[in-house]
mmCIF file of C-alpha atoms and ligand atoms in Angstrom:
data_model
loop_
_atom_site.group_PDB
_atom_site.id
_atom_site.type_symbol
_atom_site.label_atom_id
_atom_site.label_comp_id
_atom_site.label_asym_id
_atom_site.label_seq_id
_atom_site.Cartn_x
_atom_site.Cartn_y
_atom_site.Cartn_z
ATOM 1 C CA UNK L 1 128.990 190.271 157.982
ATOM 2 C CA UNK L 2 131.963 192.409 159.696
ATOM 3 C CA UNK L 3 132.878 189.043 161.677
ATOM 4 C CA UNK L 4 132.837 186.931 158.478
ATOM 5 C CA UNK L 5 135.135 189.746 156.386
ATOM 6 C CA UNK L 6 137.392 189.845 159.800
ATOM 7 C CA UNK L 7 137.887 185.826 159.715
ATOM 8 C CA UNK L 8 138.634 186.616 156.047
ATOM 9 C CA UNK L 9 140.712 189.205 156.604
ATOM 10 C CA UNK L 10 142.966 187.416 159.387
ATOM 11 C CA UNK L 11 143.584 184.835 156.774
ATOM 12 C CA UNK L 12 144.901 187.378 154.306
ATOM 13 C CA UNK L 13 147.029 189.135 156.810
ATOM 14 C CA UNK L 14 148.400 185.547 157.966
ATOM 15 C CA UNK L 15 149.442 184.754 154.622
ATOM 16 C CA UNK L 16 150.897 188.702 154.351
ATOM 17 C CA UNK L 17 153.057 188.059 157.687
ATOM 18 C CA UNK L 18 154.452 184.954 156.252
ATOM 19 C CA UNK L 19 155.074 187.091 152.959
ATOM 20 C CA UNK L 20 156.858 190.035 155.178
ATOM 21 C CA UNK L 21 158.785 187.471 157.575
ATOM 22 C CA UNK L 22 160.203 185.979 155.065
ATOM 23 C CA UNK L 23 160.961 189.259 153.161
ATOM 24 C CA UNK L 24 162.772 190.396 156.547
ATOM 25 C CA UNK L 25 164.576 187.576 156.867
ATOM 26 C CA UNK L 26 166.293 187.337 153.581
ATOM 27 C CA UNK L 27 167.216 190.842 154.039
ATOM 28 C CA UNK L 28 168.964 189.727 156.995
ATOM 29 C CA UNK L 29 166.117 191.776 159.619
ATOM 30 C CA UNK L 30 165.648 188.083 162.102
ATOM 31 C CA UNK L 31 162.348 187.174 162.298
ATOM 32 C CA UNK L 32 160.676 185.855 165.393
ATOM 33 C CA UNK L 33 157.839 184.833 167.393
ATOM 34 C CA UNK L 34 157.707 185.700 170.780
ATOM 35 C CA UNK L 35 156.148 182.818 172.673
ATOM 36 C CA UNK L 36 155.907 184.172 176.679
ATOM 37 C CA UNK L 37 154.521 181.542 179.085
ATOM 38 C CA UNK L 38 151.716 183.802 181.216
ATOM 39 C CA UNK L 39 153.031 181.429 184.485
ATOM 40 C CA UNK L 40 156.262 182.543 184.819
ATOM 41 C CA UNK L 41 155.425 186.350 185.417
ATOM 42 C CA UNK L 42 152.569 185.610 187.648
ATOM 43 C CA UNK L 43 152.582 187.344 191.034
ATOM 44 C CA UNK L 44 149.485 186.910 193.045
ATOM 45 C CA UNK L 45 151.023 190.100 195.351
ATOM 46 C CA UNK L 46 150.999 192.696 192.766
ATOM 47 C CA UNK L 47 147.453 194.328 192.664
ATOM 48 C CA UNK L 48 148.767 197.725 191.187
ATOM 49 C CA UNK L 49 151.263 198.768 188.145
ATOM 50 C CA UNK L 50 152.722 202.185 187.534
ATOM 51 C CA UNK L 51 155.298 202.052 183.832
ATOM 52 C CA UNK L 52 157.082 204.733 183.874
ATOM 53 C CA UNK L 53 158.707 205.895 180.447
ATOM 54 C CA UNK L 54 161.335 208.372 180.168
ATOM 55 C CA UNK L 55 160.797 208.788 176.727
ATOM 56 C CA UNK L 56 164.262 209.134 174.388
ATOM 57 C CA UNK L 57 166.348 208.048 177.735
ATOM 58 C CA UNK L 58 169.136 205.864 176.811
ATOM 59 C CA UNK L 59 171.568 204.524 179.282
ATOM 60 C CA UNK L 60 174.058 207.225 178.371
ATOM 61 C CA UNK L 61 171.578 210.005 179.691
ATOM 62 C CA UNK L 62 171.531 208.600 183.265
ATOM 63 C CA UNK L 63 175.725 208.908 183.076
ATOM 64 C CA UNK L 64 175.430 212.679 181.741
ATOM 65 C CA UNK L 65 172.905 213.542 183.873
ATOM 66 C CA UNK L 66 174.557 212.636 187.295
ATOM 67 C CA UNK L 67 177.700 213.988 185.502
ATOM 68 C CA UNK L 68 176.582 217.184 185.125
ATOM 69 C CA UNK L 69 174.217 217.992 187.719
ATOM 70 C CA UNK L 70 176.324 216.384 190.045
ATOM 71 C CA UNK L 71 173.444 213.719 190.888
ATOM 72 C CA UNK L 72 173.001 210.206 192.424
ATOM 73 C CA UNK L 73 169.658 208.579 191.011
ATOM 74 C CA UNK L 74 167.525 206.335 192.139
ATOM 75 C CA UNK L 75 167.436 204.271 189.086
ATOM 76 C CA UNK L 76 170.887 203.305 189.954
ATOM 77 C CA UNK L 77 169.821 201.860 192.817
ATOM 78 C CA UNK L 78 167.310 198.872 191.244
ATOM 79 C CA UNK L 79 168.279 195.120 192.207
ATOM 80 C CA UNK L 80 167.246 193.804 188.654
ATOM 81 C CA UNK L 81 168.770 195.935 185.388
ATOM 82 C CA UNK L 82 167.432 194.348 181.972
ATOM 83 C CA UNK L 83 167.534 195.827 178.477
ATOM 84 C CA UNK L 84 165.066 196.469 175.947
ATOM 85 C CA UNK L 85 165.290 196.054 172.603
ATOM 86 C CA UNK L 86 163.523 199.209 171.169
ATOM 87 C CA UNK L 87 163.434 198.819 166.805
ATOM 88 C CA UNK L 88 160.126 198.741 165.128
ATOM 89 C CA UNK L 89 158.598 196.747 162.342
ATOM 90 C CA UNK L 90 158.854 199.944 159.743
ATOM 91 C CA UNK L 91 162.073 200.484 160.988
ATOM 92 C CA UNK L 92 165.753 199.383 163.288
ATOM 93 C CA UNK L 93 165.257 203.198 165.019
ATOM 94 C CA UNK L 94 161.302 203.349 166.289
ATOM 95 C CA UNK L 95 159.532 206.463 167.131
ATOM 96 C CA UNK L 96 157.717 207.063 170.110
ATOM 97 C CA UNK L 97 154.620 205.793 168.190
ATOM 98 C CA UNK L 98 155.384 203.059 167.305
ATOM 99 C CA UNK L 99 157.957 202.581 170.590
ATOM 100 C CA UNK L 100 154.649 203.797 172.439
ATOM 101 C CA UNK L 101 152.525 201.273 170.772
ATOM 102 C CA UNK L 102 154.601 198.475 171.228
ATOM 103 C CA UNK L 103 154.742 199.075 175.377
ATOM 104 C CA UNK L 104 151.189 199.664 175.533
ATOM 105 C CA UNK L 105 149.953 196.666 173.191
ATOM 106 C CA UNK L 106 152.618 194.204 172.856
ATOM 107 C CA UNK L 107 152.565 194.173 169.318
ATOM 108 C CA UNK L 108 155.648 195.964 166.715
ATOM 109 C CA UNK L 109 153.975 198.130 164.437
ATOM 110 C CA UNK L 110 155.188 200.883 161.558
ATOM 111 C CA UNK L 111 156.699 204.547 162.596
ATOM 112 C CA UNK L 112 154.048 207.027 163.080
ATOM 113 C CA UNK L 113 151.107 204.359 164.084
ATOM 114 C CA UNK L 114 148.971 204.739 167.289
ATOM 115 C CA UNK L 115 147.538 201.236 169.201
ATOM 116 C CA UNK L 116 147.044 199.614 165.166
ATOM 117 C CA UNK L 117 148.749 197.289 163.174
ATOM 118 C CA UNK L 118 150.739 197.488 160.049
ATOM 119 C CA UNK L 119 148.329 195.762 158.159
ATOM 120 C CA UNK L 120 145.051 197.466 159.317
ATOM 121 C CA UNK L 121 146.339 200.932 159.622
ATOM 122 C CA UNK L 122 142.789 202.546 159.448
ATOM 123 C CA UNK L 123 141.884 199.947 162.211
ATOM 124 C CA UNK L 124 138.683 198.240 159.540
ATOM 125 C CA UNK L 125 138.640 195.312 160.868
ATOM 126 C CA UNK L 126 140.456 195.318 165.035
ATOM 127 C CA UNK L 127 143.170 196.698 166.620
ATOM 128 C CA UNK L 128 145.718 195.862 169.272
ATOM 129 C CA UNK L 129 143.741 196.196 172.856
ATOM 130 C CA UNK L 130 146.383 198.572 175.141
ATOM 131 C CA UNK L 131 147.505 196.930 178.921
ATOM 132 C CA UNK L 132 145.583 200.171 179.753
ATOM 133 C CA UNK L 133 142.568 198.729 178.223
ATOM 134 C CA UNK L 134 142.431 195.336 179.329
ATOM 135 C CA UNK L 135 142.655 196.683 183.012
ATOM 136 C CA UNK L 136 139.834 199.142 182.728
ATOM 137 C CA UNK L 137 137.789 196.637 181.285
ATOM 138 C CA UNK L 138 138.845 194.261 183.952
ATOM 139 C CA UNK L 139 137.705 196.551 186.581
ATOM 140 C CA UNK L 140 140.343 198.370 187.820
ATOM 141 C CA UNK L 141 141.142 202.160 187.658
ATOM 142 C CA UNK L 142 143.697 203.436 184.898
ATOM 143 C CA UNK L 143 145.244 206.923 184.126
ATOM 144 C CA UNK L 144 147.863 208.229 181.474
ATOM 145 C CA UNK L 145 150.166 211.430 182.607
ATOM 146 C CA UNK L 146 152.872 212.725 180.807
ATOM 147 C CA UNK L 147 154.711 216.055 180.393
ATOM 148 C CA UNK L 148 153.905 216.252 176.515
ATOM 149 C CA UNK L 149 150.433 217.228 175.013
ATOM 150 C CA UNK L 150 148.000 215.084 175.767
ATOM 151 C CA UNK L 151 147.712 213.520 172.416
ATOM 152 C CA UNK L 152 151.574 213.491 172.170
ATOM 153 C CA UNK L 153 152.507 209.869 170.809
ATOM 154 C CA UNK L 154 153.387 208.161 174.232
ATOM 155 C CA UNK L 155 150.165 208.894 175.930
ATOM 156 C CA UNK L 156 148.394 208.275 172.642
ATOM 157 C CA UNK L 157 149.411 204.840 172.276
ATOM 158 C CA UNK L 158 147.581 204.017 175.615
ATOM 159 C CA UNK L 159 144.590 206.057 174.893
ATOM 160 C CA UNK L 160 143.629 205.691 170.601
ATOM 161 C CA UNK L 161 144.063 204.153 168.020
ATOM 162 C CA UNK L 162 144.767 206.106 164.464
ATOM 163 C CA UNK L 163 146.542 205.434 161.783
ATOM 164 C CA UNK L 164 149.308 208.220 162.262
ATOM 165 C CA UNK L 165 150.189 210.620 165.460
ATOM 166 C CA UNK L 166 149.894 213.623 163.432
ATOM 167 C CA UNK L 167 145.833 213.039 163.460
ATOM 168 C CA UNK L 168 145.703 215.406 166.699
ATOM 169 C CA UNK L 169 142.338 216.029 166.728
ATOM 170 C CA UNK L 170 140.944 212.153 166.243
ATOM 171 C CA UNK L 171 143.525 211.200 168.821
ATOM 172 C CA UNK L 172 141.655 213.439 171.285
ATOM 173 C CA UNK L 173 138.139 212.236 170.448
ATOM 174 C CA UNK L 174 139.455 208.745 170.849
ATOM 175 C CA UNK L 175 140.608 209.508 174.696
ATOM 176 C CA UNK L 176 137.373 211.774 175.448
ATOM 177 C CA UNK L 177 135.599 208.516 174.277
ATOM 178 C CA UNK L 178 138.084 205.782 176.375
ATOM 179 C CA UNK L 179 137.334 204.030 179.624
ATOM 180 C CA UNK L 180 140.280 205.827 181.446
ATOM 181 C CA UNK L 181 139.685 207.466 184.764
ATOM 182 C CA UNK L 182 142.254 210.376 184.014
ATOM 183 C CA UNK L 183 144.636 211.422 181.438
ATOM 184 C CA UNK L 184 146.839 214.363 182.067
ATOM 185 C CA UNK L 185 149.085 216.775 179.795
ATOM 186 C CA UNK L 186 149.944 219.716 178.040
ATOM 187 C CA UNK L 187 147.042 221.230 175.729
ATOM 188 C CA UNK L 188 146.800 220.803 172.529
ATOM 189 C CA UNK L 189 144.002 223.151 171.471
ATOM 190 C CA UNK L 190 141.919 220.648 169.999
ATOM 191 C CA UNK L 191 139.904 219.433 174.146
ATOM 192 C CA UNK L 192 137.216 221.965 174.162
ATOM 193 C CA UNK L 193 135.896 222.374 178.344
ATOM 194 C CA UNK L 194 132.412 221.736 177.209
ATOM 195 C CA UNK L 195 133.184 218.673 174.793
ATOM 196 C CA UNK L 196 135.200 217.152 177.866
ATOM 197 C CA UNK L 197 132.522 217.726 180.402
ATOM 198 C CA UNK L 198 130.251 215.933 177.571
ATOM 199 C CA UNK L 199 132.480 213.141 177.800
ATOM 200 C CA UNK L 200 132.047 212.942 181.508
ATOM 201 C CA UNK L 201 135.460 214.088 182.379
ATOM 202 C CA UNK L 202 136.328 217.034 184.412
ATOM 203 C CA UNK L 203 138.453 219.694 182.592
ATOM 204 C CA UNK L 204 141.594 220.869 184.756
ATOM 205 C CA UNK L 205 144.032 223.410 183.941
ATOM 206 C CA UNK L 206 145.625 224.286 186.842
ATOM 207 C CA UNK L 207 147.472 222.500 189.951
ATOM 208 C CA UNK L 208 145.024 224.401 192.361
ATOM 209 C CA UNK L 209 142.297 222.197 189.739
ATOM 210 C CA UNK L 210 144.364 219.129 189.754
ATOM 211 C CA UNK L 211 144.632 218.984 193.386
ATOM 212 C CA UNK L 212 140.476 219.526 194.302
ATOM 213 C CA UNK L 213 140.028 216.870 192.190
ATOM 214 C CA UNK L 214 138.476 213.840 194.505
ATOM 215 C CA UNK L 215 138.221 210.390 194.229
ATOM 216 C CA UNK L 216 135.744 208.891 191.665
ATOM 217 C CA UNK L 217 135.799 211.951 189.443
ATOM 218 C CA UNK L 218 137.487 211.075 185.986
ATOM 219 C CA UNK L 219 139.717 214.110 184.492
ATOM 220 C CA UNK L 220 141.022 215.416 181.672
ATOM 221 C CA UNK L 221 143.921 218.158 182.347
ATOM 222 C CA UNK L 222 145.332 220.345 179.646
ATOM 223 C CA UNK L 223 148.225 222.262 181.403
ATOM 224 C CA UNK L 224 150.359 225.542 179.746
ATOM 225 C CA UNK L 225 152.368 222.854 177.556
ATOM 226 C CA UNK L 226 155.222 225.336 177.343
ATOM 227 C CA UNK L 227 155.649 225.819 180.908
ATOM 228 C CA UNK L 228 157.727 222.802 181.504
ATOM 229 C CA UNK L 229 160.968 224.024 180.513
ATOM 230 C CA UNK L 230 163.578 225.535 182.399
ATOM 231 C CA UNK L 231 163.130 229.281 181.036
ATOM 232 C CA UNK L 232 159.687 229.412 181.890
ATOM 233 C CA UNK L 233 157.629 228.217 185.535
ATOM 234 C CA UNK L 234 154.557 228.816 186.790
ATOM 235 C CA UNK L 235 153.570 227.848 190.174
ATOM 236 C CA UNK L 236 150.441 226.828 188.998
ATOM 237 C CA UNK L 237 151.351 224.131 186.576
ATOM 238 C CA UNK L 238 152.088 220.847 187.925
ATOM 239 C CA UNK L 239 155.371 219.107 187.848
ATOM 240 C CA UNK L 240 155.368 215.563 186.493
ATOM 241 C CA UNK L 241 156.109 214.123 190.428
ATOM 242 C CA UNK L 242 153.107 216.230 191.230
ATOM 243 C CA UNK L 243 151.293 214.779 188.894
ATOM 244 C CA UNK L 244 151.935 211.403 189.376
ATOM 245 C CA UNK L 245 151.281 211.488 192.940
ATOM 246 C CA UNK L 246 148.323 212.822 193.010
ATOM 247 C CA UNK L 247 146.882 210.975 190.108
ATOM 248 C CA UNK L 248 148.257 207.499 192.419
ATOM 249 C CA UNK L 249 146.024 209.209 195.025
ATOM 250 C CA UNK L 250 142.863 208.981 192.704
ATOM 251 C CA UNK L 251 143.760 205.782 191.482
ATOM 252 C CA UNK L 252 144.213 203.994 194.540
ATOM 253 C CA UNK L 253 140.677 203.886 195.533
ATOM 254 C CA UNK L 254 139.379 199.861 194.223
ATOM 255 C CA UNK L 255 140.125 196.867 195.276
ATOM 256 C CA UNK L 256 140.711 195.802 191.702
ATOM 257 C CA UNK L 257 143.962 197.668 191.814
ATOM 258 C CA UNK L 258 145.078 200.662 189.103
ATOM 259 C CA UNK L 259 147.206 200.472 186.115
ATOM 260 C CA UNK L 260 149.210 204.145 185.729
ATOM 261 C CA UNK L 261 151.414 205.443 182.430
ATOM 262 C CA UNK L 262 153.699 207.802 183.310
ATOM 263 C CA UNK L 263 155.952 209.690 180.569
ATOM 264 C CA UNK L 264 158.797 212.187 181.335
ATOM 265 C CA UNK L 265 158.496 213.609 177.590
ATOM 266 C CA UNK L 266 161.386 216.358 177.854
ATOM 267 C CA UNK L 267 164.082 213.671 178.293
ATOM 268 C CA UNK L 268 163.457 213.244 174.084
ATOM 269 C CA UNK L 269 162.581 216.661 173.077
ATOM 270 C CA UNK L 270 165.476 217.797 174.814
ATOM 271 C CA UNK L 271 167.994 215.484 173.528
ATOM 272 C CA UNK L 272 166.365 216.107 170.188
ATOM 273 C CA UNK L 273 167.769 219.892 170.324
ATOM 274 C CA UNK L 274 170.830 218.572 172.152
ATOM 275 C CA UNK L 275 169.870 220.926 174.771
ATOM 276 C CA UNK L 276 172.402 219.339 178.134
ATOM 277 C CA UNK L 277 170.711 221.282 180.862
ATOM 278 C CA UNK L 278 167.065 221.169 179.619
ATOM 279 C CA UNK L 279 167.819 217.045 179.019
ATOM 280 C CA UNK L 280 169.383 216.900 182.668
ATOM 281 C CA UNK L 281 166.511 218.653 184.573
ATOM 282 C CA UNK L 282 163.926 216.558 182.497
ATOM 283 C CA UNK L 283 165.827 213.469 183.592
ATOM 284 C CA UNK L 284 166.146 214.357 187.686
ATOM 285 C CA UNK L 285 162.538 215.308 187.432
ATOM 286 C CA UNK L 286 162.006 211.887 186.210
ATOM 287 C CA UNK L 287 164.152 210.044 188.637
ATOM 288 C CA UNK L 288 162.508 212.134 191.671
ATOM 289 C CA UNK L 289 159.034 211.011 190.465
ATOM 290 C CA UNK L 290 160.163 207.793 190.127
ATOM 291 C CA UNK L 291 161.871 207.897 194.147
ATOM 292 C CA UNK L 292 158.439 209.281 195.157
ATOM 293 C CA UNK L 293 156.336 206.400 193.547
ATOM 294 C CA UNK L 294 159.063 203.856 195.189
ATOM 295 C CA UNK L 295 158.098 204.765 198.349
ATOM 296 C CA UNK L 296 154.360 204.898 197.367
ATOM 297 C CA UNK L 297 155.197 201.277 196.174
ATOM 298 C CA UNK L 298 157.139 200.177 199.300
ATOM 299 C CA UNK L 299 154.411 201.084 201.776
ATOM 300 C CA UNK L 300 151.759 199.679 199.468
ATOM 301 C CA UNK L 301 153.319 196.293 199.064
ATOM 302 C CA UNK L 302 150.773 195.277 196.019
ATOM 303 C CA UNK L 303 152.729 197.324 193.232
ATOM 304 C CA UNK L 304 154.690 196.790 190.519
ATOM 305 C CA UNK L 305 156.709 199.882 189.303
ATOM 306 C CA UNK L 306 158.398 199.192 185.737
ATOM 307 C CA UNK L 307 160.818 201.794 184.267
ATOM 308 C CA UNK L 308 162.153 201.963 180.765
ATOM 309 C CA UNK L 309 162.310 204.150 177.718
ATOM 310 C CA UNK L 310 161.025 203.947 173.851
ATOM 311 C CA UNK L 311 163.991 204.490 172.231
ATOM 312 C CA UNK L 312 167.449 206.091 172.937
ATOM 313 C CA UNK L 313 167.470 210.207 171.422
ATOM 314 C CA UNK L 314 170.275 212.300 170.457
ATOM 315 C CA UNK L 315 173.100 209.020 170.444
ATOM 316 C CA UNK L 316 175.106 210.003 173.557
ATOM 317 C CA UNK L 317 179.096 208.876 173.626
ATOM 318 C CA UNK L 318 180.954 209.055 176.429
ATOM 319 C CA UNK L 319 183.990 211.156 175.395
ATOM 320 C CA UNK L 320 188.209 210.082 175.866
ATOM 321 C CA UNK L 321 187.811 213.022 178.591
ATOM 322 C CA UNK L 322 184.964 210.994 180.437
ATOM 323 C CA UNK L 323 182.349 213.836 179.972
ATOM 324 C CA UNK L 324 179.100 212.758 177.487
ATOM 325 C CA UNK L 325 177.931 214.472 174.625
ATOM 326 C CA UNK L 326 175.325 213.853 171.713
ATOM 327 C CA UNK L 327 176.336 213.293 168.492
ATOM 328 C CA UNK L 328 172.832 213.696 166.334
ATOM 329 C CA UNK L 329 169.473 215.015 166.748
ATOM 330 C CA UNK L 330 167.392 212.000 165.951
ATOM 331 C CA UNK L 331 166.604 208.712 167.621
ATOM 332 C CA UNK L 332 168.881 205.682 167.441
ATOM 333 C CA UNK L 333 168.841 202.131 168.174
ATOM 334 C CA UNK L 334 170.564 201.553 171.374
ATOM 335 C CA UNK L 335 168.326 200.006 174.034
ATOM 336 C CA UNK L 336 167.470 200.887 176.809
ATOM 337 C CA UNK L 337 167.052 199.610 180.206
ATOM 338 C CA UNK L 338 164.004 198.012 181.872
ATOM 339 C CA UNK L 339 163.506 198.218 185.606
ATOM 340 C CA UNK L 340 161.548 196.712 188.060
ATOM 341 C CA UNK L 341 160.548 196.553 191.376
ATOM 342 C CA UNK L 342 157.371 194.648 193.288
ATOM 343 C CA UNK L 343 157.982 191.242 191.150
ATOM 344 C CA UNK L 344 161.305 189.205 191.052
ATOM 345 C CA UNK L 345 159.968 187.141 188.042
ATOM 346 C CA UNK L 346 159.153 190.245 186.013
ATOM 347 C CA UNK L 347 162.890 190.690 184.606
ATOM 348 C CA UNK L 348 166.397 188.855 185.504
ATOM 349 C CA UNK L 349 169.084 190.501 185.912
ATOM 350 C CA UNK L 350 171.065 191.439 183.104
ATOM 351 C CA UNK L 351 168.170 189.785 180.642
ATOM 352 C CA UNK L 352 167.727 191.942 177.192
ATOM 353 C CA UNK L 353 163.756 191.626 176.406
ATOM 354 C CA UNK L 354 162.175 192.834 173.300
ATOM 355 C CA UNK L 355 159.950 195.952 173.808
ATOM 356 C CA UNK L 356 156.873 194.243 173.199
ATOM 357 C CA UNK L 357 157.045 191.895 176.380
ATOM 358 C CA UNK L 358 156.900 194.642 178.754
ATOM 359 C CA UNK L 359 153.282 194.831 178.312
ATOM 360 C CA UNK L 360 153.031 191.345 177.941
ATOM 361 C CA UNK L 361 154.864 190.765 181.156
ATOM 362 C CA UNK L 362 152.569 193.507 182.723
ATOM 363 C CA UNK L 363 149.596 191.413 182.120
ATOM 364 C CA UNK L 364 150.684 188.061 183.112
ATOM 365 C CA UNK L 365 152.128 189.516 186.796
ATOM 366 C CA UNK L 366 148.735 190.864 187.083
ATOM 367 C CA UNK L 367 147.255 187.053 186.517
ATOM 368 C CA UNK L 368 145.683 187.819 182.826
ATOM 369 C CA UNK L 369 146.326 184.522 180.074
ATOM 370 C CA UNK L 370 147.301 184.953 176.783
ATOM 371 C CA UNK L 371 143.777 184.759 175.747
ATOM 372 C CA UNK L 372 143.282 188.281 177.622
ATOM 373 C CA UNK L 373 146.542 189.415 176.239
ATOM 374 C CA UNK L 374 148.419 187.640 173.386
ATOM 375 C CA UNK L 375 152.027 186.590 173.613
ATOM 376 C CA UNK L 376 151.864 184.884 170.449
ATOM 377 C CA UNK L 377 152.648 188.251 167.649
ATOM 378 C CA UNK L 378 154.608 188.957 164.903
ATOM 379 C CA UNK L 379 157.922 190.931 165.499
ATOM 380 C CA UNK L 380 161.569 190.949 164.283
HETATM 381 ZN ZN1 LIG K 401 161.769 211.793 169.860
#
């Protein structure tokens, strides 16, 4: 009955794309369909993939951090720079939901929606499957860390599927009830210890915690969420390098190979308060973490380490005096770079891609078809 109403229901929302393409192309939005051929990403080498998203991190921010902190960074340093388009189908400037959602599954969707599609916001009929979710399903080990809550939007969008961000508490039942072997973050008062041990996850607050951890135990972490800013430490919270590597240490353990999310969240929340110094830390902390999984990724010789961001926050200028500043407190539509290391097919140099392929691209280096992973959606 639900399979008969779905084949339905795919007709109707074929006929409702046509309706909207057309719609955004007479009000001058282009229209497109992005047609990737799976072959030309394939690399039988890479076993492993770590995406790390510095989320709100526009070009700009790499020039004011090493301005102002007096920096080199490693994300200088990549062979291959490529752009990414970043605008969503609700809107030119995206927000990390709908940024998120569109590096996790491929697909554009409206501002504000987690791993569904404009046309099936309460997910009745299917949903977009997540990179994060085709690996775990395919065997291999996956994991979601991020500076933010756990249920903050990035995260989110490779761990549930709900209709808006804001639905906190449905967001966390729909990552207690996912195949991933760890997601880490702030706390967000709604992951009860006993409802996550229910869920066959061990709960972890500390770093002492995150660190005992051993391999073949899947976690859930809910860290002081205020403690990473620069007023406040606390030697036992993690840092997002910390994190990372110890989560790669967890993960590494198949040979079906991992797929890792990684999110430096305080890059955007940060630039959202135009808040230089808080923005600059969150940014080295970033680049360090990435520096430590390039190394992982050089001695491993199986990964592939993407870097990009969802959108670009607080619309950075470089000044007639050559310093930086912001000039808003919301996101805008720059893009953003994508970069890679582990496959030479996975960007060219100087290519602009639309956000949607990184995921895409993801799957076809790791040898999945379009079947698997659909190149074929609708975006403008
Ligand atoms: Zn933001």
């Amino acid at each position: 009955m639900l399979a008969a109403l779905g084949a339905i229901w795919s007709k109707i929302t074929a006929v409702l794309m046509s309706v909207i393409m057309t719609f955004l192309t007479t009000t001058g939005l282009h229209a497109e369909t992005s047609t990737l051929n799976a072959e030309d990403y394939l690399n039988e080498n890479v076993k492993n993939v770590i995406l790390l998203i510095g989320d709100g991190m526009g070009q700009l921010h790499l020039e004011k951090a090493k301005q102002e902190r007096n920096i080199t960074l490693v994300m200088d340093t990549f062979e291959y720079t490529a752009y990414s388009r970043t605008c969503s189908l609700s809107s030119l400037i995206t927000d990390s939901a709908a940024g998120g959602t569109a590096l996790s599954s491929g697909v554009r969707t409206y501002n504000g929606a987690i791993g569904v599609y404009l046309l099936d916001p309460l997910d009745i009929f299917s949903h977009p499957m997540n990179i994060r979710e085709l690996c775990a399903q395919n065997g291999m080990m996956t994991g979601v860390v991020t500076t933010d809550a756990t249920s903050g939007a990035t995260p989110s969008a490779f761990s549930a599927h709900e209709s808006s961000r804001n639905n906190t508490e449905e967001i966390t039942l729909d990552q207690l009830a996912s195949d991933a072997d760890l997601i880490w973050g702030g706390e967000n008062g709604y992951a009860e210890k006993a409802e996550v041990e229910a869920n066959g996850f061990t709960y972890v607050t500390t770093y002492d915690e995150m660190m005992a951890l051993e391999e073949g135990s899947r976690s859930f972490a809910q860290f002081t969420n205020n403690l990473w800013t620069l007023e406040q430490s606390d030697a036992n919270t993690p840092n997002l390098e910390q994190m990372t590597m110890k989560a790669i240490d967890l993960l590494d353990d198949t040979d079906e190979g991992f797929f890792l999310m990684v999110e430096g969240a305080h890059i955007d929340k940060h630039s959202h308060s135009n808040y230089d110094e808080g923005m600059t830390e969150a940014l080295e902390e970033f680049d360090k973490t990435i520096a430590a999984v390039l190394e992982y990724a050089e001695a491993d010789g199986e990964t592939l380490v993407v870097i990009t961001a969802d959108h670009e926050t607080g619309g950075i200028v470089k000044n007639d005096d050559g310093t930086y500043s912001f000039t808003q407190g919301g996101h805008s539509a720059a893009d953003v770079y994508v970069l890679a290391y582990g496959s030479d097919n996975f960007v060219k140099d100087g290519e602009t891609i639309n956000n949607y392929e990184i995921p895409q691209r993801i799957a076809y280096t790791l040898g999945f078809t379009q079947e698997q992973f659909p190149a074929e959606v609708f975006n403008y």
